[in-house]
Amino acid sequence: MRGYSPSVHETGTIRKKWTGRLPVALLFPNVYRLGMSNLGMQLVYRLVNEHPAIVCERIFLPEGAAAPRSIESSRPVSDFPVILCALSFEQDYVNLIRLLVKGGIAPLAAARDSAGGIEPGNPLVIAGGVATFINPEPLAPFIDMFVLGEAEPVLGAVLERLLVARDKGFAGREELLVDMAKNVGNCYVPRFYEMISGNDGRLASISVRHNVPFPVRKATLSDCGTAGHSQLLTPDTEFSDLFLIELGRGCSRGCRFCAAGFVYRPPRLWDVEAITAALAEKGDEVQRVGLLGMEMARPHELARLAETLIGSSCSLSFSSLRADALGPELVSLLRASGLKTAAIAPDGGSERLRRVINKGLAEEDVLRAAELLVGAGVTNLKLYFMVGLPTETDEDLEELVDFTFRIRERIGGVGRARGLLAALTVSLNCFVPKAWTPFQYAQFAGVPALKKKIQYLRGRFSGQSNLHLNVDKPDNAFFQAVLARGDRRVGGLLLHLAASEKNWRQLFRLHGVDAEEYTRSRQRDEVFPWDVVDHGVRRDYLWAEYQRALVAKKTAACDTVKCRRCGVCHGK
């Protein structure tokens, strides 16, 4: 039986017979179109299916009232004894609960435990993905086990233990989870960790059962023979048949707002051979290749890679380009590739704010990059800025507007010379403090303040020719801010939210939970819910970086050979 209709248009689908194999469902808690754009999900799909004794099938959030079924064989969620959940965004937490409920699965881990052993209909639920190893705690009530960190070093050991447990009849859920937590490593089992509150209601300490590790170290891939790349291609996705290749992981720049820049330390750039090996996996019919991780790429190696792609008649796409890394060689290759849309992320609208966030971009870097890109044939230039950053003032917002106008003027001259003006799109995103960054200590700006800032910017940009404005919703950012630094109490409310039509803020008030408790500023020595995770980054380093941000001091980029600042590369 065929799965959902999107699979008809896929290439790279893996279909395996179930007989004698352990069925594993890979759940992505959003619709197919978005899930298939996620390279991490595709990587796990391929890795699990490489095991000959396992069959892994994908399940996405169905659109409308349909029951969730697997893409590969149209089986329901309740047919799978093991579920892997891929989570990249906090906003998908409620979707995960709804997906489990729609699939006939008890969403709470405690309910599945009391219902008996691991079996179809009462599965073992395992979660991974970057959102979970930044802060797993809001999902702790629902997940039997989190696999923290990157999949390649740890997933094989997890699968082997699942097979051993299956061969024993999945006799004991607790026994299996203790074994995983103590002997596999990188496995966080929430039931073995008790969050203890003080008299003020805030987290005071964390106690551990079964002598499991605390904190739990995340898994990190040290090297690879083949860079991460797309397994499946389909036109029914955000990127429409775009073959994605990962140039590396992490980033050496140290932007203080960016969780990925800290939880993926140390920064790693795959060698040209690994990237070329990934390219060899694409089919001859592939016409478009997207490169992820441009922030890390060395210009001369990128130029070599781009030449190879253009030689095989492939066009290039990039998530964003580092403005100070654009050289004439790369620009000429972009021109030959026919790139029409490009994005630059100054993030901070003023020079001062870019020092606060440690962006390391001067205004002239951005102006020069914009000019080069439009000169190379880009007709749609996107700029990404954040509002609500720590220490932001009205003067910073005024500078954001003036800076944007200077960019428009610079590219306008190039466009007029070419006879085609490039469109300028400005995206304003509300800053959300994230765990495991220096800004984990910062206060969220708040909805009223963000609305006021956005209203001012709308007014300044209103009626401007050749300029389009995209604006984040402050209410959505508020909810994300609560989840990003939330705890298990937030998780309990997610269950009510998944079953309710009420606004999330109404539900919080109804249950007596102060949402602003999760968006407040934090003290240096507070106990955090995400202290259960160990990324190797020293707590005192993050605090020191926060203090440097408050006085707009820059910090040099990572040097993994000799740098000892954060503790990741050369111990604590």
Coordinates of C-alpha atoms in Angstrom, one line a residue:
M1 CA 0.0 0.0 0.0
R2 CA 1.3 3.5 -0.9
G3 CA 1.7 6.1 1.8
Y4 CA 0.6 9.7 1.5
S5 CA 0.4 11.2 -1.9
P6 CA 3.7 13.3 -1.5
S7 CA 5.7 10.1 -1.6
V8 CA 4.7 9.6 -5.2
H9 CA 6.9 12.6 -6.1
E10 CA 9.9 11.6 -3.9
T11 CA 13.2 10.2 -4.9
G12 CA 15.4 8.4 -2.4
T13 CA 12.5 6.8 -0.4
I14 CA 13.6 3.7 1.6
R15 CA 11.1 0.9 1.7
K16 CA 11.9 -2.3 3.6
K17 CA 9.9 -5.4 4.4
W18 CA 8.8 -5.5 8.1
T19 CA 9.2 -9.3 8.5
G20 CA 11.9 -9.9 11.2
R21 CA 12.8 -6.2 11.6
L22 CA 12.2 -3.8 14.4
P23 CA 9.8 -1.1 13.2
V24 CA 10.8 2.4 14.2
A25 CA 8.7 5.5 13.4
L26 CA 10.5 8.8 12.8
L27 CA 8.1 11.5 13.8
F28 CA 8.5 15.1 12.6
P29 CA 6.0 17.3 14.4
N30 CA 5.0 19.5 11.6
V31 CA 3.6 19.1 8.1
Y32 CA 5.4 17.2 5.3
R33 CA 6.4 20.4 3.4
L34 CA 8.4 21.7 6.4
G35 CA 9.7 18.3 7.7
M36 CA 11.2 17.4 4.4
S37 CA 13.2 20.6 4.4
N38 CA 15.0 19.5 7.6
L39 CA 18.4 17.9 6.8
G40 CA 18.8 16.5 10.3
M41 CA 15.6 14.5 10.0
Q42 CA 16.8 13.1 6.6
L43 CA 20.1 12.2 8.2
V44 CA 18.5 10.2 11.0
Y45 CA 16.2 8.5 8.4
R46 CA 19.2 7.3 6.4
L47 CA 21.2 6.2 9.5
V48 CA 18.5 4.2 11.1
N49 CA 17.6 2.5 7.8
E50 CA 21.2 1.5 7.2
H51 CA 20.8 -1.0 10.0
P52 CA 19.6 -4.3 8.3
A53 CA 17.5 -5.3 11.3
I54 CA 15.5 -2.1 11.5
V55 CA 12.8 -0.6 9.3
C56 CA 12.3 3.2 9.8
E57 CA 9.4 5.1 8.3
R58 CA 8.5 8.8 8.5
I59 CA 5.3 10.2 10.0
F60 CA 4.4 13.9 9.7
L61 CA 1.7 16.0 11.3
P62 CA -1.3 15.5 9.0
E63 CA -3.1 18.5 7.5
G64 CA -6.7 18.6 8.5
A65 CA -8.4 15.8 10.5
A66 CA -6.7 12.8 8.9
A67 CA -5.0 10.3 11.2
P68 CA -1.2 10.3 11.0
R69 CA 0.2 7.4 8.9
S70 CA 3.7 6.6 7.7
I71 CA 4.8 7.8 4.3
E72 CA 6.4 4.5 3.3
S73 CA 3.7 1.9 4.1
S74 CA 0.7 4.0 5.3
R75 CA 0.8 2.3 8.7
P76 CA -0.6 4.1 11.8
V77 CA 1.6 5.4 14.6
S78 CA 0.2 2.6 16.9
D79 CA 1.9 -0.1 14.8
F80 CA 5.4 1.0 15.9
P81 CA 7.0 -0.1 19.2
V82 CA 9.7 2.6 19.0
I83 CA 9.2 6.2 18.1
L84 CA 12.0 8.7 17.3
C85 CA 11.0 12.3 17.4
A86 CA 13.0 15.0 15.6
L87 CA 12.7 18.4 17.1
S88 CA 14.4 21.5 15.8
F89 CA 12.0 24.2 17.0
E90 CA 10.3 25.0 20.3
Q91 CA 7.1 26.0 18.4
D92 CA 6.7 22.3 17.4
Y93 CA 6.4 21.0 21.0
V94 CA 2.6 21.3 21.0
N95 CA 2.5 19.6 17.6
L96 CA 4.4 16.6 19.0
I97 CA 1.8 16.1 21.7
R98 CA -1.1 16.4 19.2
L99 CA 0.7 14.0 16.8
L100 CA 1.0 11.4 19.6
V101 CA -2.6 11.8 20.6
K102 CA -3.9 11.7 17.0
G103 CA -1.9 8.5 16.6
G104 CA -3.6 6.8 19.6
I105 CA -0.4 7.1 21.9
A106 CA -0.6 8.2 25.5
P107 CA 1.4 11.4 25.4
L108 CA 2.7 11.2 29.0
A109 CA 5.7 9.0 29.7
A110 CA 4.3 8.0 33.1
A111 CA 1.0 6.8 31.5
R112 CA 2.9 4.6 29.0
D113 CA 5.0 3.2 31.8
S114 CA 2.0 2.2 33.9
A115 CA 0.3 0.7 30.8
G116 CA 3.0 -2.1 30.7
G117 CA 5.9 -3.1 28.5
I118 CA 7.2 -1.6 25.2
E119 CA 4.9 -2.7 22.3
P120 CA 2.9 -1.2 19.4
G121 CA 0.4 1.2 20.9
N122 CA 2.5 1.7 24.0
P123 CA 5.9 2.6 22.4
L124 CA 9.2 3.8 23.8
V125 CA 9.4 7.5 22.8
I126 CA 12.9 8.8 22.1
A127 CA 13.6 12.5 21.2
G128 CA 16.5 14.3 19.6
G129 CA 17.3 17.3 17.6
V130 CA 18.9 20.7 18.4
A131 CA 15.9 22.0 20.4
T132 CA 16.1 19.1 22.8
F133 CA 19.8 19.4 23.6
I134 CA 19.6 23.1 24.2
N135 CA 16.9 22.6 26.8
P136 CA 15.0 19.3 27.0
E137 CA 13.0 20.1 30.1
P138 CA 9.6 21.4 28.7
L139 CA 9.3 18.0 26.9
A140 CA 10.5 15.9 29.9
P141 CA 7.0 14.7 30.9
F142 CA 6.4 13.2 27.5
I143 CA 9.7 11.7 26.5
D144 CA 11.1 8.4 27.8
M145 CA 14.7 9.3 26.7
F146 CA 16.5 12.1 24.9
V147 CA 19.5 11.4 22.8
L148 CA 21.6 14.5 23.3
G149 CA 23.8 15.9 20.6
E150 CA 24.7 14.8 17.1
A151 CA 23.3 11.5 15.9
E152 CA 26.2 9.8 14.2
P153 CA 28.4 9.0 17.2
V154 CA 25.6 7.6 19.4
L155 CA 22.6 6.4 17.4
G156 CA 24.2 3.1 16.4
A157 CA 24.6 2.1 20.1
V158 CA 21.1 3.1 20.9
L159 CA 19.7 0.9 18.0
E160 CA 21.8 -2.1 19.1
R161 CA 20.4 -2.0 22.6
L162 CA 16.9 -1.6 21.3
L163 CA 17.4 -4.8 19.2
V164 CA 18.7 -6.7 22.3
A165 CA 15.7 -5.5 24.3
R166 CA 13.4 -6.5 21.5
D167 CA 14.9 -10.0 21.4
K168 CA 14.2 -10.3 25.1
G169 CA 10.6 -9.3 24.5
F170 CA 11.0 -5.7 25.7
A171 CA 10.5 -7.1 29.2
G172 CA 11.4 -4.0 31.2
R173 CA 11.2 -0.3 30.2
E174 CA 13.0 0.8 33.3
E175 CA 15.8 -1.7 32.9
L176 CA 16.4 -0.7 29.3
L177 CA 16.4 3.0 30.2
V178 CA 18.9 2.5 33.1
D179 CA 21.1 0.6 30.7
M180 CA 20.9 3.3 28.1
A181 CA 21.6 6.1 30.6
K182 CA 24.5 4.5 32.3
N183 CA 26.2 2.6 29.5
V184 CA 25.5 4.3 26.2
G185 CA 26.3 7.9 27.2
N186 CA 24.6 11.0 25.8
C187 CA 21.2 9.5 26.8
Y188 CA 19.1 11.6 29.2
V189 CA 16.2 9.8 30.9
P190 CA 14.0 12.5 32.6
R191 CA 12.4 10.1 35.1
F192 CA 15.8 9.5 36.8
Y193 CA 16.2 13.2 37.5
E194 CA 14.1 15.1 40.1
M195 CA 13.8 18.9 39.9
I196 CA 13.5 20.2 43.4
S197 CA 12.1 23.7 44.0
G198 CA 13.0 26.1 46.8
N199 CA 10.6 28.1 48.9
D200 CA 10.4 30.8 46.2
G201 CA 9.1 28.2 43.7
R202 CA 12.2 28.4 41.6
L203 CA 14.5 25.4 40.8
A204 CA 16.9 24.9 43.7
S205 CA 18.6 21.6 43.0
I206 CA 18.5 18.4 40.8
S207 CA 18.7 15.0 42.4
V208 CA 19.6 11.8 40.5
R209 CA 18.4 8.1 40.8
H210 CA 20.2 4.9 39.7
N211 CA 23.6 6.7 39.8
V212 CA 23.1 7.9 36.2
P213 CA 25.4 10.6 34.8
F214 CA 24.8 14.2 35.8
P215 CA 25.1 16.3 33.8
V216 CA 24.7 14.3 30.5
R217 CA 27.4 15.1 27.9
K218 CA 26.1 15.7 24.4
A219 CA 27.5 13.6 21.5
T220 CA 29.8 15.3 19.1
L221 CA 31.0 14.1 15.7
S222 CA 34.7 14.6 15.4
D223 CA 35.1 13.9 11.7
C224 CA 33.3 12.4 8.7
G225 CA 34.1 10.7 5.5
T226 CA 31.0 12.0 3.8
A227 CA 29.4 15.3 4.6
G228 CA 25.7 15.4 5.6
H229 CA 23.5 15.6 2.6
S230 CA 19.9 15.0 1.4
Q231 CA 18.6 11.5 1.2
L232 CA 15.2 12.4 -0.2
L233 CA 14.2 15.0 -2.8
T234 CA 10.7 16.2 -3.6
P235 CA 9.0 19.2 -5.2
D236 CA 6.5 19.2 -2.3
T237 CA 8.8 21.1 0.1
E238 CA 10.1 24.5 1.0
F239 CA 13.2 24.0 -1.0
S240 CA 11.7 22.1 -3.9
D241 CA 14.2 19.4 -5.1
L242 CA 17.1 21.2 -3.6
F243 CA 20.0 18.8 -2.8
L244 CA 21.4 20.1 0.6
I245 CA 25.0 19.6 1.6
E246 CA 26.5 20.4 5.0
L247 CA 29.8 22.2 4.8
G248 CA 30.5 21.8 8.5
R249 CA 29.0 22.1 12.0
G250 CA 29.1 25.0 14.4
C251 CA 30.5 28.4 13.9
S252 CA 33.7 30.0 15.1
R253 CA 32.3 33.6 15.3
G254 CA 30.7 33.4 18.8
C255 CA 27.6 35.5 18.2
R256 CA 26.1 35.9 21.7
F257 CA 22.5 35.3 20.7
C258 CA 23.1 32.1 18.7
A259 CA 22.5 28.8 20.5
A260 CA 23.8 26.8 17.6
G261 CA 27.1 28.6 17.8
F262 CA 27.6 27.3 21.3
V263 CA 25.9 23.9 21.4
Y264 CA 27.7 22.8 18.2
R265 CA 31.1 23.6 19.6
P266 CA 33.8 22.9 18.6
P267 CA 33.3 24.4 15.2
R268 CA 34.2 22.0 12.5
L269 CA 34.6 22.5 8.7
W270 CA 34.5 19.3 6.7
D271 CA 37.3 18.8 4.3
V272 CA 36.8 19.1 0.5
E273 CA 37.0 15.3 0.1
A274 CA 34.0 14.8 2.5
I275 CA 32.0 17.4 0.7
T276 CA 32.9 16.0 -2.7
A277 CA 31.8 12.5 -1.5
A278 CA 28.4 14.0 -0.5
L279 CA 28.2 15.6 -4.0
A280 CA 28.8 12.1 -5.5
E281 CA 25.5 10.9 -3.8
K282 CA 23.3 13.3 -5.8
G283 CA 21.6 12.0 -8.8
D284 CA 22.4 13.1 -12.3
E285 CA 19.0 14.7 -12.5
V286 CA 19.7 17.1 -9.7
Q287 CA 20.0 20.7 -11.0
R288 CA 20.1 22.7 -7.7
V289 CA 22.5 22.3 -4.7
G290 CA 22.2 24.2 -1.4
L291 CA 25.2 24.7 0.8
L292 CA 24.7 24.9 4.5
G293 CA 27.2 26.4 6.9
M294 CA 28.6 29.2 4.8
E295 CA 29.6 31.1 8.0
M296 CA 32.4 28.6 8.4
A297 CA 33.5 28.1 4.8
R298 CA 37.0 29.1 3.6
P299 CA 36.6 31.2 0.5
H300 CA 39.3 29.3 -1.6
E301 CA 37.8 25.9 -0.8
L302 CA 34.3 27.2 -1.5
A303 CA 35.4 28.5 -4.8
R304 CA 36.8 25.1 -5.8
L305 CA 33.5 23.5 -4.8
A306 CA 31.4 26.0 -6.6
E307 CA 33.5 25.4 -9.8
T308 CA 32.8 21.7 -9.6
L309 CA 29.1 22.3 -9.2
I310 CA 28.9 24.8 -12.1
G311 CA 30.9 22.4 -14.2
S312 CA 28.2 19.8 -13.7
S313 CA 25.5 22.3 -14.6
C314 CA 24.2 22.7 -11.1
S315 CA 23.0 26.1 -9.7
L316 CA 23.9 27.1 -6.2
S317 CA 21.8 28.2 -3.3
F318 CA 22.8 29.5 0.2
S319 CA 21.0 29.9 3.4
S320 CA 22.9 33.2 4.0
L321 CA 26.3 34.7 3.2
R322 CA 28.8 36.0 5.6
A323 CA 29.3 39.6 4.4
D324 CA 33.0 39.9 5.2
A325 CA 33.9 36.6 3.4
L326 CA 32.7 37.5 0.0
G327 CA 35.6 37.7 -2.4
P328 CA 35.8 38.4 -6.1
E329 CA 36.3 34.7 -6.9
L330 CA 33.2 33.6 -5.1
V331 CA 31.2 36.4 -6.5
S332 CA 32.1 35.5 -10.1
L333 CA 31.1 31.9 -9.4
L334 CA 27.8 33.1 -8.0
R335 CA 27.3 35.1 -11.2
A336 CA 28.0 32.0 -13.3
S337 CA 25.6 30.0 -11.2
G338 CA 22.7 32.4 -11.9
L339 CA 22.0 33.1 -8.2
K340 CA 19.1 35.6 -8.0
T341 CA 18.3 35.6 -4.3
A342 CA 20.8 36.1 -1.5
A343 CA 20.6 37.0 2.2
I344 CA 22.9 38.9 4.6
A345 CA 22.4 38.9 8.3
P346 CA 23.8 42.0 10.0
D347 CA 21.4 41.1 12.9
G348 CA 22.2 44.2 14.8
G349 CA 21.1 47.5 13.2
S350 CA 23.9 49.6 14.5
E351 CA 27.7 49.2 14.9
R352 CA 27.3 49.3 18.7
L353 CA 24.7 46.6 18.7
R354 CA 26.8 44.4 16.5
R355 CA 29.6 44.7 19.1
V356 CA 27.0 43.8 21.8
I357 CA 26.1 40.6 20.0
N358 CA 29.7 40.0 18.9
K359 CA 28.7 39.8 15.2
G360 CA 32.0 41.1 14.0
L361 CA 30.6 42.9 10.9
A362 CA 31.4 46.5 10.1
E363 CA 29.0 48.6 8.1
E364 CA 31.3 48.7 5.1
D365 CA 31.5 44.9 5.1
V366 CA 27.7 44.8 4.5
L367 CA 27.6 47.6 2.0
R368 CA 30.4 46.1 0.0
A369 CA 28.8 42.6 0.1
A370 CA 25.4 44.0 -1.0
E371 CA 27.1 45.8 -3.9
L372 CA 29.0 42.7 -5.0
L373 CA 26.0 40.5 -4.9
V374 CA 23.8 42.8 -6.9
G375 CA 26.6 43.3 -9.3
A376 CA 26.8 39.5 -9.7
G377 CA 23.1 39.4 -10.8
V378 CA 21.2 39.1 -7.5
T379 CA 17.8 40.6 -8.0
N380 CA 16.3 40.0 -4.5
L381 CA 18.5 40.9 -1.5
K382 CA 17.3 40.0 2.0
L383 CA 18.6 41.6 5.2
Y384 CA 18.0 40.0 8.6
F385 CA 17.8 42.2 11.7
M386 CA 16.8 41.5 15.3
V387 CA 14.8 43.9 17.5
G388 CA 14.6 43.7 21.3
L389 CA 18.3 42.9 21.8
P390 CA 19.9 43.6 25.2
T391 CA 20.8 47.2 25.7
E392 CA 19.0 48.3 22.5
T393 CA 18.0 52.0 22.4
D394 CA 15.9 54.2 20.2
E395 CA 19.2 55.4 18.6
D396 CA 20.0 51.8 17.6
L397 CA 16.6 51.6 15.8
E398 CA 17.2 54.9 14.0
E399 CA 20.6 53.6 12.9
L400 CA 18.9 50.4 11.6
V401 CA 16.7 52.5 9.4
D402 CA 19.5 54.7 8.2
F403 CA 21.8 51.7 7.6
T404 CA 19.0 50.1 5.5
F405 CA 18.7 53.2 3.4
R406 CA 22.4 53.4 2.8
I407 CA 22.3 49.8 1.6
R408 CA 19.4 50.6 -0.7
E409 CA 21.3 53.5 -2.1
R410 CA 24.5 51.5 -2.7
I411 CA 22.7 48.7 -4.5
G412 CA 20.5 51.2 -6.4
G413 CA 23.6 52.6 -8.2
V414 CA 24.6 49.1 -9.3
G415 CA 21.1 48.2 -10.4
R416 CA 20.7 51.4 -12.4
A417 CA 24.0 50.7 -14.2
R418 CA 22.7 47.2 -15.1
G419 CA 19.2 48.5 -16.0
L420 CA 17.5 46.4 -13.3
L421 CA 16.9 47.5 -9.7
A422 CA 17.3 44.8 -7.1
A423 CA 14.4 44.4 -4.6
L424 CA 15.4 44.8 -0.9
T425 CA 13.6 42.8 1.7
V426 CA 14.1 43.6 5.4
S427 CA 13.2 40.9 7.9
L428 CA 12.7 41.9 11.5
N429 CA 12.9 39.1 14.0
C430 CA 12.2 39.5 17.7
F431 CA 15.2 38.5 19.9
V432 CA 14.5 35.5 22.1
P433 CA 17.1 34.6 24.9
K434 CA 18.2 31.0 24.5
A435 CA 19.8 28.6 27.0
W436 CA 23.5 27.9 26.6
T437 CA 24.3 31.3 25.2
P438 CA 25.6 34.4 27.0
F439 CA 22.1 35.9 26.6
Q440 CA 20.6 33.1 28.7
Y441 CA 20.9 35.6 31.5
A442 CA 19.0 38.4 29.6
Q443 CA 15.4 39.5 29.9
F444 CA 13.1 39.1 27.0
A445 CA 12.1 42.6 25.9
G446 CA 8.3 41.9 26.3
V447 CA 5.4 42.2 23.9
P448 CA 4.5 45.8 24.5
A449 CA 8.0 47.0 24.0
L450 CA 8.5 44.9 20.9
K451 CA 5.3 46.2 19.4
K452 CA 6.3 49.7 20.0
K453 CA 9.7 49.2 18.3
I454 CA 8.1 47.4 15.3
Q455 CA 5.5 50.2 15.0
Y456 CA 8.3 52.8 14.8
L457 CA 10.2 50.8 12.2
R458 CA 7.0 50.2 10.1
G459 CA 6.4 54.0 10.2
R460 CA 10.0 54.7 9.0
F461 CA 9.9 52.2 6.2
S462 CA 6.3 52.9 5.1
G463 CA 5.9 54.1 1.6
Q464 CA 9.6 53.5 0.7
S465 CA 10.1 52.4 -2.9
N466 CA 11.9 49.1 -3.7
L467 CA 11.8 48.0 -0.1
H468 CA 9.6 45.3 1.5
L469 CA 9.3 44.6 5.2
N470 CA 8.7 41.2 6.9
V471 CA 7.9 41.4 10.6
D472 CA 8.0 38.7 13.3
K473 CA 5.0 38.6 15.7
P474 CA 5.9 39.6 19.3
D475 CA 3.2 37.3 20.7
N476 CA 4.8 34.3 19.0
A477 CA 8.3 35.4 20.2
F478 CA 6.9 35.6 23.8
F479 CA 5.7 32.0 23.6
Q480 CA 9.0 30.9 22.2
A481 CA 10.9 32.7 24.9
V482 CA 8.8 30.9 27.6
L483 CA 9.6 27.5 26.0
A484 CA 13.3 28.3 25.4
R485 CA 14.0 28.6 29.1
G486 CA 11.1 26.6 30.4
D487 CA 10.9 23.7 32.8
R488 CA 8.7 20.7 33.4
R489 CA 5.8 22.9 34.7
V490 CA 5.7 24.5 31.2
G491 CA 5.5 20.9 29.8
G492 CA 2.5 20.1 31.9
L493 CA 0.7 23.1 30.4
L494 CA 1.6 22.0 26.9
L495 CA -0.6 19.0 27.4
H496 CA -3.6 21.3 28.2
L497 CA -2.7 23.5 25.3
A498 CA -2.6 20.6 22.8
A499 CA -6.2 19.7 23.8
S500 CA -7.6 23.2 24.0
E501 CA -8.7 26.0 21.8
K502 CA -7.6 28.6 24.4
N503 CA -4.8 31.0 23.9
W504 CA -1.6 29.8 25.6
R505 CA -1.6 32.9 27.8
Q506 CA -5.1 32.3 29.0
L507 CA -4.1 28.7 29.9
F508 CA -1.1 29.9 31.9
R509 CA -3.3 32.3 33.9
L510 CA -6.0 29.6 34.3
H511 CA -3.4 27.3 35.9
G512 CA -1.8 30.0 38.0
V513 CA 1.6 30.0 36.1
D514 CA 3.3 33.3 35.5
A515 CA 4.7 33.3 32.0
E516 CA 7.0 36.2 32.7
E517 CA 8.8 34.1 35.3
Y518 CA 10.4 32.3 32.3
T519 CA 11.3 35.5 30.4
R520 CA 13.0 37.4 33.3
S521 CA 16.7 38.1 33.6
R522 CA 18.7 35.4 35.4
Q523 CA 21.4 35.6 38.1
R524 CA 24.9 34.3 37.7
D525 CA 24.6 31.3 40.1
E526 CA 21.0 30.2 39.5
V527 CA 20.2 26.6 39.0
F528 CA 18.8 26.2 35.5
P529 CA 16.6 23.4 34.2
W530 CA 19.0 22.9 31.3
D531 CA 21.9 22.2 33.7
V532 CA 21.1 18.5 33.0
V533 CA 23.0 18.9 29.7
D534 CA 26.7 19.3 29.4
H535 CA 28.0 21.0 26.3
G536 CA 31.5 21.5 27.7
V537 CA 31.0 25.3 27.7
R538 CA 32.0 26.7 31.1
R539 CA 29.2 28.5 33.0
D540 CA 31.6 31.3 34.0
Y541 CA 32.6 31.8 30.4
L542 CA 29.0 32.5 29.4
W543 CA 28.6 34.9 32.2
A544 CA 31.8 36.7 31.3
E545 CA 30.6 37.0 27.7
Y546 CA 27.3 38.4 28.9
Q547 CA 29.1 41.1 30.9
R548 CA 31.2 41.9 27.9
A549 CA 28.0 42.3 25.8
L550 CA 26.6 44.8 28.3
V551 CA 29.6 47.1 27.6
A552 CA 29.7 46.3 23.9
K553 CA 33.1 44.5 24.0
K554 CA 34.0 42.1 21.2
T555 CA 35.5 38.7 21.7
A556 CA 37.8 37.1 19.1
A557 CA 36.5 34.1 17.0
C558 CA 37.3 30.6 18.1
D559 CA 40.7 29.2 17.4
T560 CA 40.3 25.4 18.1
V561 CA 44.1 24.9 18.0
K562 CA 45.0 27.0 20.9
C563 CA 41.9 28.7 22.4
R564 CA 41.0 27.7 26.0
R565 CA 38.4 30.3 26.7
C566 CA 35.1 28.4 26.8
G567 CA 36.4 24.9 27.9
V568 CA 35.2 22.8 24.9
C569 CA 38.5 22.2 23.1
H570 CA 41.0 21.8 25.8
G571 CA 39.0 20.8 28.9
K572 CA 37.6 22.9 31.7

